[in-house]
Coordinates of C-alpha atoms in Angstrom, one line a residue:
Chain A
M1 CA 123.0 135.0 68.5
N2 CA 122.5 131.3 69.0
Y3 CA 121.1 130.0 72.2
Q4 CA 121.4 126.8 74.1
A5 CA 118.6 125.6 76.4
V6 CA 119.4 124.1 79.8
I7 CA 116.7 121.9 81.3
G8 CA 116.3 120.1 84.6
L9 CA 113.3 118.1 85.5
E10 CA 111.6 117.3 88.9
V11 CA 109.3 114.4 88.6
H12 CA 106.7 113.5 91.3
V13 CA 105.9 109.8 91.3
Q14 CA 102.9 108.6 93.3
L15 CA 103.7 105.3 94.9
K16 CA 101.4 102.3 94.5
T17 CA 101.0 101.4 98.1
D18 CA 97.7 100.4 99.7
T19 CA 98.1 103.0 102.5
K20 CA 99.5 106.5 103.0
I21 CA 103.1 107.2 103.9
F22 CA 102.6 108.0 107.6
C23 CA 99.2 106.5 108.5
G24 CA 97.0 103.5 107.6
C25 CA 94.4 105.3 105.6
S26 CA 93.7 103.9 102.2
T27 CA 95.1 105.5 99.1
Q28 CA 92.3 104.3 96.8
F29 CA 91.5 106.8 94.1
G30 CA 88.1 108.3 93.7
A31 CA 86.6 107.9 97.3
S32 CA 84.2 110.5 98.5
P33 CA 85.8 113.6 100.0
N34 CA 87.6 113.3 103.3
S35 CA 86.4 109.7 103.8
Q36 CA 90.0 108.4 103.8
T37 CA 91.4 110.5 106.6
C38 CA 92.5 110.1 110.2
P39 CA 94.1 112.4 112.9
V40 CA 97.6 111.9 111.3
C41 CA 96.7 113.0 107.7
L42 CA 94.3 115.6 109.0
G43 CA 97.1 117.2 110.9
M44 CA 95.5 116.9 114.3
P45 CA 97.7 118.1 117.2
G46 CA 99.5 115.2 118.9
A47 CA 99.0 112.7 116.1
L48 CA 102.2 110.8 115.4
P49 CA 103.3 109.8 111.9
V50 CA 104.8 106.3 111.4
L51 CA 106.6 105.4 108.2
N52 CA 105.2 102.9 105.8
R53 CA 108.0 100.3 105.2
K54 CA 106.9 99.7 101.7
V55 CA 107.5 103.3 100.7
V56 CA 111.1 102.8 101.7
E57 CA 111.4 99.6 99.7
F58 CA 109.9 101.3 96.7
A59 CA 112.3 104.2 97.0
I60 CA 115.2 101.8 97.2
R61 CA 113.9 100.1 94.0
A62 CA 113.7 103.4 92.2
G63 CA 117.2 104.3 93.4
L64 CA 118.7 101.0 92.2
A65 CA 117.0 101.2 88.8
T66 CA 118.4 104.7 88.2
N67 CA 121.9 103.9 89.3
C68 CA 121.7 105.9 92.5
R69 CA 123.7 105.5 95.7
I70 CA 121.3 104.4 98.5
A71 CA 122.0 106.5 101.6
P72 CA 122.8 104.3 104.7
R73 CA 121.2 107.0 106.8
S74 CA 118.5 109.5 105.8
V75 CA 116.2 111.9 107.7
F76 CA 112.8 113.4 107.2
A77 CA 112.4 117.1 107.3
R78 CA 109.6 119.6 107.6
K79 CA 109.0 122.0 104.8
N80 CA 107.1 124.9 106.3
Y81 CA 104.5 126.9 104.4
F82 CA 100.9 127.8 104.6
Y83 CA 98.3 126.7 102.0
P84 CA 94.8 125.3 102.5
D85 CA 95.6 121.9 101.1
L86 CA 98.3 121.4 103.7
P87 CA 96.7 120.6 107.0
K88 CA 99.8 120.6 109.2
G89 CA 101.3 123.9 107.9
Y90 CA 104.3 121.8 106.8
Q91 CA 105.0 119.0 104.4
I92 CA 107.0 116.1 105.6
S93 CA 109.8 115.6 103.0
Q94 CA 113.5 115.0 102.9
F95 CA 116.0 117.8 102.5
E96 CA 119.7 117.4 103.5
L97 CA 119.8 113.7 103.7
P98 CA 117.6 112.2 100.9
I99 CA 117.3 108.4 100.5
C100 CA 119.0 108.2 97.0
Q101 CA 121.7 110.4 95.3
N102 CA 124.0 110.5 92.4
G103 CA 122.2 108.4 89.8
H104 CA 121.8 108.6 86.1
L105 CA 119.7 107.4 83.1
D106 CA 121.0 107.0 79.6
I107 CA 118.7 108.2 76.9
E108 CA 118.8 108.2 73.1
V109 CA 117.4 110.9 70.8
E110 CA 117.7 110.4 67.0
G111 CA 120.4 107.8 67.5
E112 CA 122.5 110.0 69.8
A113 CA 123.1 108.7 73.3
T114 CA 123.2 111.1 76.3
R115 CA 123.6 110.5 80.0
I116 CA 121.2 112.5 82.2
G117 CA 122.4 112.8 85.8
I118 CA 119.9 112.2 88.7
T119 CA 120.8 114.5 91.6
R120 CA 118.5 112.9 94.2
I121 CA 115.4 111.0 94.9
H122 CA 113.5 111.7 98.1
M123 CA 110.3 110.5 99.8
E124 CA 107.6 112.9 100.8
E125 CA 103.8 113.2 101.4
D126 CA 101.4 114.7 98.9
A127 CA 99.0 117.6 99.8
G128 CA 95.2 117.5 99.7
K129 CA 93.1 118.6 96.8
L130 CA 91.4 121.9 96.4
V131 CA 88.1 122.1 94.5
H132 CA 87.0 125.4 93.2
S133 CA 83.7 124.5 91.4
D134 CA 81.1 121.8 91.0
I135 CA 80.2 121.6 94.7
P136 CA 76.6 122.5 95.4
G137 CA 76.4 125.4 97.8
L138 CA 80.1 126.1 97.5
G139 CA 79.5 129.8 97.0
S140 CA 82.6 131.9 96.8
G141 CA 84.8 129.5 98.7
S142 CA 87.0 126.6 97.8
G143 CA 86.5 123.0 99.0
V144 CA 89.3 121.0 100.6
D145 CA 89.5 117.2 100.3
L146 CA 92.3 115.6 102.3
N147 CA 92.0 112.1 101.0
R148 CA 95.2 112.7 98.9
A149 CA 97.0 114.3 101.8
C150 CA 99.8 112.1 103.1
T151 CA 99.8 109.9 99.9
P152 CA 103.4 108.7 99.3
L153 CA 105.5 110.4 96.6
L154 CA 109.0 110.1 95.3
E155 CA 110.5 113.3 94.0
I156 CA 113.1 112.5 91.4
V157 CA 115.3 115.5 90.5
S158 CA 117.5 115.5 87.5
E159 CA 120.7 117.4 86.9
P160 CA 120.4 120.3 84.4
D161 CA 121.9 117.9 81.8
I162 CA 119.0 118.1 79.4
R163 CA 119.4 120.3 76.3
S164 CA 116.1 120.1 74.3
A165 CA 112.4 119.4 74.7
D166 CA 112.9 116.1 72.9
E167 CA 115.6 115.0 75.3
A168 CA 113.3 115.9 78.2
V169 CA 110.5 113.8 76.7
A170 CA 112.9 110.8 76.1
Y171 CA 114.1 111.1 79.7
L172 CA 110.6 111.2 81.1
K173 CA 109.4 108.3 79.0
K174 CA 112.3 106.2 80.2
L175 CA 111.7 107.1 83.8
H176 CA 108.0 106.5 83.4
Q177 CA 108.6 103.0 81.9
I178 CA 111.0 102.2 84.7
V179 CA 108.7 103.1 87.6
V180 CA 105.9 101.2 86.0
Y181 CA 108.1 98.2 85.4
L182 CA 109.2 98.3 89.0
G183 CA 105.6 98.1 90.1
I184 CA 106.0 101.1 92.3
C185 CA 103.7 103.5 90.3
D186 CA 100.6 103.0 88.2
G187 CA 101.9 105.5 85.7
N188 CA 98.5 107.1 85.2
M189 CA 99.4 110.7 84.2
E190 CA 95.9 111.9 83.9
E191 CA 95.2 111.1 87.5
G192 CA 98.5 112.7 88.4
S193 CA 100.4 109.6 89.4
F194 CA 103.4 110.8 87.4
R195 CA 103.8 114.6 87.0
C196 CA 106.6 116.9 86.1
D197 CA 108.0 120.3 86.9
A198 CA 110.4 121.7 84.3
N199 CA 113.2 124.1 85.1
V200 CA 114.2 125.9 81.9
S201 CA 116.9 128.5 81.1
V202 CA 118.7 129.6 78.0
M203 CA 122.3 130.8 77.5
P204 CA 124.4 131.8 74.5
V205 CA 125.9 128.7 72.9
G206 CA 129.3 128.0 74.5
S207 CA 128.6 130.1 77.6
A208 CA 130.0 128.7 80.8
T209 CA 127.2 130.1 83.1
F210 CA 123.6 129.2 82.9
G211 CA 120.9 131.8 82.4
T212 CA 118.2 132.6 84.9
R213 CA 115.7 129.7 85.1
T214 CA 111.9 129.5 85.4
E215 CA 110.0 126.6 86.8
T216 CA 106.9 125.4 85.0
K217 CA 104.7 123.4 87.3
N218 CA 102.7 120.2 87.0
V219 CA 102.8 119.4 83.4
N220 CA 100.9 116.1 83.1
S221 CA 101.5 114.6 79.7
F222 CA 104.5 113.9 77.5
R223 CA 103.1 116.1 74.8
F224 CA 102.5 119.0 77.2
V225 CA 106.0 118.7 78.5
K226 CA 107.3 119.1 75.0
Q227 CA 105.0 122.1 74.3
A228 CA 105.7 123.8 77.6
I229 CA 109.5 123.5 77.2
E230 CA 109.5 124.6 73.6
Y231 CA 107.3 127.6 74.4
E232 CA 109.5 128.5 77.4
I233 CA 112.7 128.3 75.4
E234 CA 111.3 130.5 72.7
R235 CA 109.8 133.0 75.1
Q236 CA 113.1 133.4 77.0
I237 CA 115.2 133.9 73.8
E238 CA 112.8 136.5 72.5
L239 CA 112.8 138.3 75.8
I240 CA 116.6 138.4 75.9
E241 CA 116.9 139.4 72.2
E242 CA 114.5 142.3 73.0
G243 CA 116.9 143.4 75.7
G244 CA 114.8 142.1 78.5
K245 CA 115.7 139.8 81.4
V246 CA 114.3 136.5 82.4
V247 CA 112.8 136.6 85.9
Q248 CA 113.3 133.6 88.2
E249 CA 109.7 132.6 88.8
T250 CA 107.1 129.8 88.8
R251 CA 105.0 129.5 85.7
L252 CA 101.9 127.5 84.9
F253 CA 101.3 125.7 81.6
D254 CA 98.0 126.2 79.9
P255 CA 97.1 123.2 77.7
N256 CA 94.5 125.1 75.9
T257 CA 96.9 127.7 74.5
G258 CA 100.2 125.7 74.7
E259 CA 101.7 128.7 76.6
T260 CA 103.1 129.2 80.0
R261 CA 102.1 132.1 82.2
S262 CA 103.5 133.7 85.3
M263 CA 102.1 132.7 88.7
R264 CA 103.5 135.8 90.3
G265 CA 101.4 137.1 93.1
K266 CA 101.0 133.7 94.6
E267 CA 104.6 133.7 95.2
E268 CA 105.6 135.3 98.4
A269 CA 109.2 135.0 99.6
H270 CA 109.7 131.3 99.6
D271 CA 111.4 130.5 102.9
Y272 CA 110.6 126.9 103.8
R273 CA 112.7 126.8 107.0
Y274 CA 113.5 123.0 106.6
F275 CA 114.4 121.2 109.8
P276 CA 114.5 117.6 110.8
D277 CA 111.1 116.3 111.8
P278 CA 111.3 115.3 115.5
D279 CA 108.3 113.0 115.1
L280 CA 110.1 110.7 112.7
V281 CA 113.3 108.8 113.7
P282 CA 116.2 108.6 111.3
L283 CA 116.0 105.9 108.6
V284 CA 118.9 103.5 108.5
I285 CA 119.2 101.2 105.6
S286 CA 121.5 98.2 105.8
N287 CA 123.4 96.8 102.9
D288 CA 121.4 93.6 103.4
W289 CA 118.2 95.4 102.9
V290 CA 119.5 97.0 99.7
A291 CA 120.8 93.6 98.5
D292 CA 117.4 92.0 99.2
V293 CA 115.6 94.7 97.2
A294 CA 118.1 94.4 94.4
L295 CA 117.3 90.6 94.2
S296 CA 113.6 91.4 93.9
L297 CA 114.0 93.9 91.0
P298 CA 112.4 92.8 87.8
E299 CA 114.6 92.8 84.7
L300 CA 114.4 96.3 83.3
P301 CA 113.4 97.1 79.7
E302 CA 117.0 98.0 78.6
A303 CA 118.4 94.7 79.8
R304 CA 115.5 92.8 78.2
R305 CA 115.9 94.6 74.9
S306 CA 119.5 93.6 74.6
R307 CA 118.8 90.0 75.6
Y308 CA 116.1 89.8 73.0
R309 CA 118.5 91.0 70.4
S310 CA 121.5 88.8 71.4
D311 CA 119.8 85.6 72.6
L312 CA 116.7 85.5 70.5
G313 CA 118.0 87.3 67.4
L314 CA 115.1 89.8 67.3
S315 CA 115.4 93.2 65.6
D316 CA 115.8 96.5 67.5
Y317 CA 112.2 97.3 66.5
D318 CA 110.8 94.0 67.8
A319 CA 112.7 94.2 71.0
E320 CA 111.5 97.8 71.6
V321 CA 107.9 97.0 71.0
L322 CA 107.9 93.8 73.1
T323 CA 109.4 95.5 76.1
A324 CA 107.2 98.6 76.0
T325 CA 105.4 97.2 79.0
R326 CA 106.4 94.6 81.5
E327 CA 103.1 92.7 81.0
M328 CA 103.8 92.4 77.3
A329 CA 107.4 91.3 77.8
E330 CA 106.3 88.7 80.3
Y331 CA 103.6 87.4 78.0
F332 CA 106.1 87.1 75.2
E333 CA 108.6 85.4 77.5
A334 CA 106.0 82.9 78.7
C335 CA 105.6 81.9 75.0
I336 CA 109.3 81.4 74.6
A337 CA 109.4 79.3 77.8
A338 CA 106.6 77.2 76.5
G339 CA 108.7 76.4 73.4
A340 CA 107.5 79.0 70.9
P341 CA 109.9 80.1 68.1
A342 CA 111.1 83.6 69.0
K343 CA 110.4 85.4 65.7
G344 CA 107.0 83.7 65.3
A345 CA 106.0 84.6 68.8
A346 CA 107.2 88.2 68.4
N347 CA 105.2 88.6 65.2
W348 CA 102.0 87.2 66.7
V349 CA 102.3 89.1 70.0
M350 CA 102.9 92.4 68.2
G351 CA 100.4 91.5 65.5
E352 CA 97.2 89.4 66.1
V353 CA 97.4 89.5 69.9
T354 CA 97.8 93.2 70.1
R355 CA 95.2 93.8 67.4
A356 CA 92.6 91.7 69.2
L357 CA 93.4 93.3 72.6
N358 CA 93.0 96.7 71.1
E359 CA 89.7 95.8 69.6
A360 CA 88.5 94.4 72.8
G361 CA 89.9 97.3 74.8
K362 CA 91.8 94.9 77.0
G363 CA 95.3 94.9 78.5
I364 CA 97.6 91.9 77.8
G365 CA 97.1 90.8 81.4
E366 CA 93.5 90.0 80.5
C367 CA 94.3 88.2 77.2
P368 CA 91.9 85.3 76.9
V369 CA 94.5 83.3 74.9
T370 CA 97.2 82.1 77.3
P371 CA 100.9 82.1 76.2
E372 CA 100.7 78.3 76.3
R373 CA 97.8 78.2 73.9
L374 CA 99.4 80.7 71.6
T375 CA 102.5 78.6 71.6
A376 CA 100.6 75.5 70.7
L377 CA 99.1 77.4 67.8
L378 CA 102.5 78.5 66.6
Q379 CA 103.7 75.0 66.8
L380 CA 100.9 73.8 64.6
I381 CA 102.1 76.3 62.0
E382 CA 105.7 75.2 62.4
K383 CA 104.8 71.6 61.9
G384 CA 102.8 72.4 58.8
T385 CA 99.5 71.2 60.3
I386 CA 97.9 74.5 59.4
S387 CA 98.9 77.5 57.4
G388 CA 99.6 81.0 58.8
K389 CA 96.3 82.2 57.3
I390 CA 94.2 79.4 58.8
A391 CA 96.0 80.1 62.1
K392 CA 94.3 83.5 62.2
T393 CA 90.9 81.9 61.9
V394 CA 91.9 79.4 64.7
F395 CA 93.1 82.3 66.8
D396 CA 89.8 84.2 66.5
E397 CA 88.1 81.0 67.6
M398 CA 90.4 80.6 70.6
W399 CA 89.7 84.2 71.6
T400 CA 86.1 83.5 72.2
S401 CA 85.8 79.8 72.9
D402 CA 88.4 78.8 75.5
K403 CA 89.4 75.8 73.4
A404 CA 92.9 74.5 72.6
P405 CA 94.0 75.2 69.0
E406 CA 94.4 71.5 68.3
A407 CA 90.7 70.9 69.2
I408 CA 89.5 73.7 67.0
V409 CA 91.6 72.6 64.1
E410 CA 90.2 69.1 64.4
E411 CA 86.6 70.2 65.0
K412 CA 86.5 72.5 62.0
G413 CA 88.5 70.2 59.8
L414 CA 91.2 72.9 59.2
V415 CA 94.1 70.6 58.9
Q416 CA 96.4 71.7 56.1
V417 CA 96.4 69.5 53.0
S418 CA 100.0 68.7 52.1
D419 CA 99.1 65.4 50.3
T420 CA 100.4 66.0 46.8
G421 CA 97.8 63.6 45.2
A422 CA 94.9 65.6 46.6
I423 CA 96.4 68.9 45.5
E424 CA 97.3 67.6 42.1
T425 CA 93.7 66.7 41.5
I426 CA 92.5 70.2 42.3
I427 CA 95.2 71.7 40.1
D428 CA 94.2 69.5 37.2
E429 CA 90.5 70.6 37.6
I430 CA 91.4 74.3 37.7
M431 CA 93.7 74.1 34.7
A432 CA 91.1 72.2 32.7
A433 CA 88.5 74.9 33.5
N434 CA 90.8 77.8 32.6
M435 CA 92.7 76.7 29.5
G436 CA 92.8 80.3 28.2
Q437 CA 94.9 81.4 31.2
V438 CA 97.1 78.3 30.9
E439 CA 97.9 79.4 27.3
E440 CA 98.6 83.0 28.5
F441 CA 101.1 81.6 31.1
R442 CA 102.8 79.4 28.6
G443 CA 103.0 82.4 26.2
G444 CA 105.1 84.2 28.8
K445 CA 102.5 86.1 30.9
E446 CA 103.7 84.8 34.2
K447 CA 101.5 87.1 36.2
V448 CA 98.6 84.7 35.8
F449 CA 100.4 82.4 38.2
G450 CA 98.9 84.3 41.1
F451 CA 95.4 83.7 39.6
F452 CA 96.0 80.0 39.7
V453 CA 97.3 80.0 43.2
G454 CA 94.2 81.9 44.3
Q455 CA 91.9 79.5 42.6
V456 CA 93.6 76.4 44.1
M457 CA 93.6 77.9 47.6
R458 CA 89.9 78.8 47.2
A459 CA 89.0 75.3 46.0
S460 CA 90.8 73.8 49.0
K461 CA 89.0 76.2 51.3
G462 CA 92.4 77.6 52.3
K463 CA 93.6 74.3 53.6
A464 CA 96.1 73.4 50.9
N465 CA 99.7 73.8 51.9
P466 CA 100.8 77.0 50.0
A467 CA 104.4 75.7 49.5
V468 CA 103.2 72.5 48.0
V469 CA 100.6 74.3 45.8
N470 CA 103.3 76.6 44.4
E471 CA 105.7 73.8 43.6
L472 CA 103.1 71.5 41.9
L473 CA 101.4 74.4 40.1
M474 CA 104.6 75.6 38.6
K475 CA 105.5 72.1 37.3
K476 CA 102.1 71.5 35.8
L477 CA 101.8 75.0 34.2
K478 CA 105.1 74.6 32.6
G479 CA 104.0 71.3 31.3
E480 CA 106.8 69.4 33.1
Chain B
M1 CA 122.4 142.6 118.1
K2 CA 121.7 139.0 116.9
I3 CA 118.5 139.8 115.3
T4 CA 116.9 142.9 113.7
K5 CA 113.3 144.2 113.8
A6 CA 113.1 143.5 110.0
E7 CA 114.0 139.9 110.6
V8 CA 111.3 139.6 113.4
D9 CA 108.8 141.1 111.0
A10 CA 109.8 138.6 108.3
V11 CA 109.4 135.6 110.7
A12 CA 106.1 137.0 111.8
L13 CA 104.9 137.1 108.2
L14 CA 106.0 133.5 107.6
A15 CA 104.1 132.5 110.7
R16 CA 101.1 134.6 109.7
L17 CA 101.3 136.6 112.9
E18 CA 100.2 140.3 112.9
L19 CA 102.4 142.2 115.4
T20 CA 102.0 145.8 116.6
P21 CA 105.1 147.9 116.4
G22 CA 105.3 147.7 120.2
E23 CA 105.2 143.9 120.0
T24 CA 107.9 143.8 117.3
E25 CA 110.0 145.9 119.6
T26 CA 109.5 143.6 122.6
F27 CA 110.0 140.3 120.7
T28 CA 113.1 141.6 119.0
G29 CA 114.7 142.3 122.4
Q30 CA 113.5 138.9 123.8
M31 CA 114.7 136.9 120.7
D32 CA 118.0 138.7 120.7
A33 CA 118.5 137.6 124.3
I34 CA 117.6 134.0 123.5
L35 CA 120.0 133.9 120.5
A36 CA 122.8 135.5 122.5
Y37 CA 122.3 132.8 125.2
V38 CA 122.3 130.0 122.6
E39 CA 125.3 131.5 120.9
K40 CA 127.4 130.1 123.8
L41 CA 127.2 126.7 122.1
N42 CA 129.3 128.0 119.2
E43 CA 132.3 128.1 121.6
L44 CA 132.4 124.3 121.3
D45 CA 134.3 122.8 118.4
T46 CA 131.8 120.5 116.7
S47 CA 133.6 120.0 113.4
G48 CA 134.0 116.2 113.7
I49 CA 130.4 115.6 115.0
I50 CA 127.5 114.4 112.9
P51 CA 124.6 116.9 113.3
T52 CA 122.1 115.6 115.8
S53 CA 118.5 115.5 114.4
H54 CA 117.0 113.6 117.3
A55 CA 117.5 113.6 121.1
V56 CA 116.9 109.8 121.5
P57 CA 119.0 107.2 119.8
V58 CA 116.2 105.4 118.0
E59 CA 116.0 104.5 114.4
N60 CA 113.7 102.8 111.9
A61 CA 110.2 102.9 113.3
F62 CA 108.0 101.3 110.6
R63 CA 104.4 100.2 110.0
D64 CA 103.3 97.6 107.5
D65 CA 101.4 98.7 104.4
A66 CA 98.0 97.5 105.8
V67 CA 94.9 99.6 105.6
R68 CA 93.3 100.6 108.9
P69 CA 89.9 102.1 109.1
S70 CA 89.7 105.9 108.6
I71 CA 87.7 107.9 111.1
G72 CA 84.8 108.8 108.8
V73 CA 83.8 112.1 107.2
E74 CA 81.7 113.3 110.2
S75 CA 84.6 113.0 112.6
A76 CA 87.0 114.4 110.1
L77 CA 84.9 117.5 109.7
A78 CA 83.7 117.8 113.3
N79 CA 86.0 120.7 114.2
A80 CA 85.8 122.4 110.9
P81 CA 84.7 126.1 111.2
D82 CA 83.0 125.8 107.8
R83 CA 82.1 122.9 105.6
V84 CA 80.2 122.1 102.4
E85 CA 79.1 118.6 101.1
G86 CA 81.8 116.6 102.9
F87 CA 84.5 119.2 102.1
F88 CA 86.2 121.7 104.4
R89 CA 85.3 125.1 103.1
V90 CA 88.0 127.8 103.0
P91 CA 88.1 131.3 101.5
K92 CA 88.4 131.1 97.7
V93 CA 91.9 130.1 96.7
I94 CA 92.7 131.2 93.1
E95 CA 94.6 128.6 91.1

């Protein structure tokens, strides 16, 4: 029998606020254990949570960027369970009335477009961190660090519209790019700022009812998501083929083996007994607030890509690469604004600039060559003052010297020689010194043309205008 | 009966309470009486009314995203029954 996988994803996005969702403690990563805590996030009796306005703004941004409806009224709820990383004995989350609902993202896998529904986005607080080793004197216990407790999260829940591991990865990558573009998440998957739980089931192709699903927790890289889902699909199909039944359960992905395994045992009857949190008043979001946030949204990658294609005439590939991060897109656009030719700027940003940044281990935000300077360089090429090849030398100099390209060209005498008289003199000398090759050329061996171009360029120290060289050389070799 | 002994046991487990059979018996009777009393409310037709989540008509209490000093590790751990190196120590939790 053939099977069809059905996948839904729950993504936890850690928001890039300075403080926690319900108290003023810092959210800075890497502080010493329990140094960023207060009565609210420690769960002391009587402490009152107060909502961070920025969290709401970020949630609205995420909702708008994923085509959600923003709820005019939403409510926080308590999700009750016991675990040592949860000081209050409940997590403040949203249940019946989440802030965003009914959105979607369009993804593309191998040229095929699919719309993935987004059921809901809600705000909640993170739990603390449990440490099981590497604490001197820990003995047989576990350590609890509550710095992360009360850190703001968005949980973004997709519809079960995803049909393969590749679609799941495409959806996640798109969502990741969006939240980073929006400036609401640092996107750091290793530190857990963007993590994913995958609900997977399989059913016979054409079936109207979904199979029993499993939930694989906390998969924290795109590659692991693909592995975990593929493993889970295969495991479930094999199980059914052998006459077994999939059990609804939580599973854990093991990156070392690429397999998922049951977390049974930890899982006692889940009964969260959600109820509205009486400590937090309802959240009412006016149309004006939503409109203000909408105005502040940056242009998203999809819109940018289509603009680069239609307005700037760039290829799909160029548009894709240039919009990969908001910083790169903004750098590129600053070049265009300064008057750079689109294709030239695209090639340089994707080529030399990216290469130099990678070598230096820097992000484009730290690029020592400003968009204005790069544009000046591109204009020197366009005007024929320097060749593209010399421009690379100038660029390397700009990278280290903080000088304008014009100054470097002048200082180093790199101005391109387009003067036909000067070039003709060089050509005559080269031909006189290589009469053998001249005869070969005239005898029909046109390949030696490249040899002459090389010789002339070398003699001019790379400064001769290649177009002029080609033209004059051809004339003279042919004896015209 | 509004509530059974089995339900009381389930709630006790969720709340991590250990009840003796006698206590389960007592609480089942008491909770049954409470639920029967509250049941009166179901006589009202509330079909057109938005569920009330809060008793006071207040909405939108916010704070700005500005860091305030934390209380420090010593204060944070002051009431901890057990601690190690700035961490709370709890019985081993298997991941």
